[in-house]
Amino acid sequence: MNNYGFLRVAAAVPVVKVADTDTNADRICALISEASSREVSLVVFPELSVTGYTCGDLFGQQLLVRKAEKAVVKIMEHTRGKDITAVVGAPVRFADRLYNCAVVIRNGNIKGIVPKTYLPTYNEYYESRWFASGKDFLGGPSSTAGRYLVNGKDTVREGFHSEIEYAGFRCNISPDMLFAIGKTTFAVELCEDLWTPVPPSSYHALAGAQLIVNLSASNDVLMKHAYRSELVRQQSARTMSAYVYCSAGFGESTQDLVYSGAAMICENGAVLSENERFRTSASLVVSDVDVEKLSVLRQKTSTFLSVAPDGTPSSAYYGLYSRVALGAPAPTDFERELYRYVEPHPFVPKEDEKGSRCREIFSIQVTGLASRLMHIGCRHAVIGISGGLDSTLALLATVQAFDKAGIDRKGVIGVTMPGYGTTDRTYRNAVALMHALGITVREIPIAAACDLHFKDIGHDKGIHDVTYENTQARERTQILMDIANQSGGIVVGTGDLSELALGWATYNGDHMSMYGVNAGIPKTLVRHLVRWVADSLPEARDILLDIIDTPVSPELLPADSDGNIAQKTEDLVGPYELHDFFLYNFFRFGYAPEKLRFLACKAFAGTYDSHTVTKWLKVFLKRFFSQQFKRSCLPDCPKVGSVSLSPRGDWRMPTDASGAVFLDDVK
């Protein structure tokens, strides 16, 4: 069973009865069973969930502490024979001190106990009244005693981990422990630890934890949840980790405070799932975290492991942790059900963010081109206008760049070059748009020049092959370049990121320009950008909306008998929404093709079947590897998003790299 690099985790919030350890143990066991039935490998419970967080001075009663230990035994026995790891909160007495701890349980065994490091004793909190700090366990990086002065020199202590006999087992008790479930390493912090300037999880991540769990008992006051959620989200982003947060809920004493039972699972700054707060019943939040993705992101981010938060090389901390192997993850059928949303259009902003995101993207394009124009003292830009989406976006950005630079729009020379495949619809839209925007309009038909060229090279015009198509593309580029020389201007390229990925451009034809303003924009985003601009341009709105509705085509083959576009790009190379999905995930996370196929089938379920996804994935891989030579000499272009194929920036791939192993992986 392929796990595709995922691990299924859960945050479980039981309804507690304060100081009733037997009832709490039963309810925790019930949630463990539910999580196990859903093939969860790791389930996390709230802080002090065995007793309830709000016991107050009852924590000074030895009976409660002993009953808590017996409840842990009950929970421990319940996990026997199950492929699930449970992390529960309990008060643990050690060396005549009481610690607020997370107890890690697997298959009837206690694998380790993690004490809370930072004890809040301010406002409504009084934890140091009852508990000692995990800083007592000297040496680990997450304790304040981890560094000290010797003869005036800053020194890192050697690790020190104490053994404890608890619930009939001997195990380590320390804040500096790492636990491994298969290939996934997780670490624990408790509530207030996250709220400190340098949370222990920062060190845990540097030592190798890809997953952080937080047992919490965070009460709710107005606006606190938004801040708390942002803390969790940001810490998962900063540490490039998955983060399972689980806080106390219904049943805790409401004498002075209310606990909402907030639970959420984040991954690298994104919320995968969260529960509804203020429930009167138990909740179980389940999600599949992509550990493989996190490892690749850390590998690719050279600064991640360079220096620890206190200035020490992170490698110095690796050996300060005790490491506990818990065994294999639970058998999980991710093919049957995946507990995470897979975004089918990763380049397209969400609806509530679309306006601000489109504005920022367009501003990057406009500012980049304006800066180039002003730097070289250029007052003319030449663009080939086809009536299609890409040239439309390039024209819109160029006009705005001229406005930004304070240059007359008449310096923008739009050239429409009708050829063998130009349709009335695209021609009319191209001319109307140029007039609406107030630029200089030129029309230069290319058919006669191409006919002469075919005669010169001895090519039969009736053979509609690659020579027939590319001759038109290169003729158009020659015209644009010559007009740029004639006017003292630059040619603004119109090709987009998706076309670069697929090599869907004529080498030294539309592949070439002096500034590729669209080269960082994927095809699935171009349409949204043009629509966004259309809403602010009433004089051109109807034209832009019709361009948006026009099929994507290079128009290099003659129109059909009704005068409609005969050559549709997506019929030839495949749906751009699939190719953009492949590009994003291949580039950002280094996913193997088999994982790309798996995720695409989840993302586009009901739209494309597995056979169709596999077919176009093979096309993507073949073209991506074979067409690198076009990207190797890419003109200057502004980076817009997290994916860029510029050979001077984000993507340095040898032209002769073989794609064989990648294509084999699809098979």
PDB file of C-alpha atoms in Angstrom, residues 283 318 491 552 572 606 618 661:
ATOM      1  CA  SER A 283     -14.577  16.243  18.341  1.00  0.00           C
ATOM      2  CA  TYR A 318      21.055  16.918  16.595  1.00  0.00           C
ATOM      3  CA  VAL A 491       9.731  44.027 -28.314  1.00  0.00           C
ATOM      4  CA  VAL A 552      -6.760  29.289 -26.927  1.00  0.00           C
ATOM      5  CA  LEU A 572      -2.984  19.185 -29.056  1.00  0.00           C
ATOM      6  CA  GLY A 606     -15.226  13.847 -11.701  1.00  0.00           C
ATOM      7  CA  LYS A 618       3.300  11.742 -19.928  1.00  0.00           C
ATOM      8  CA  VAL A 661      13.236   7.638 -15.128  1.00  0.00           C
TER       9      VAL A 661
END
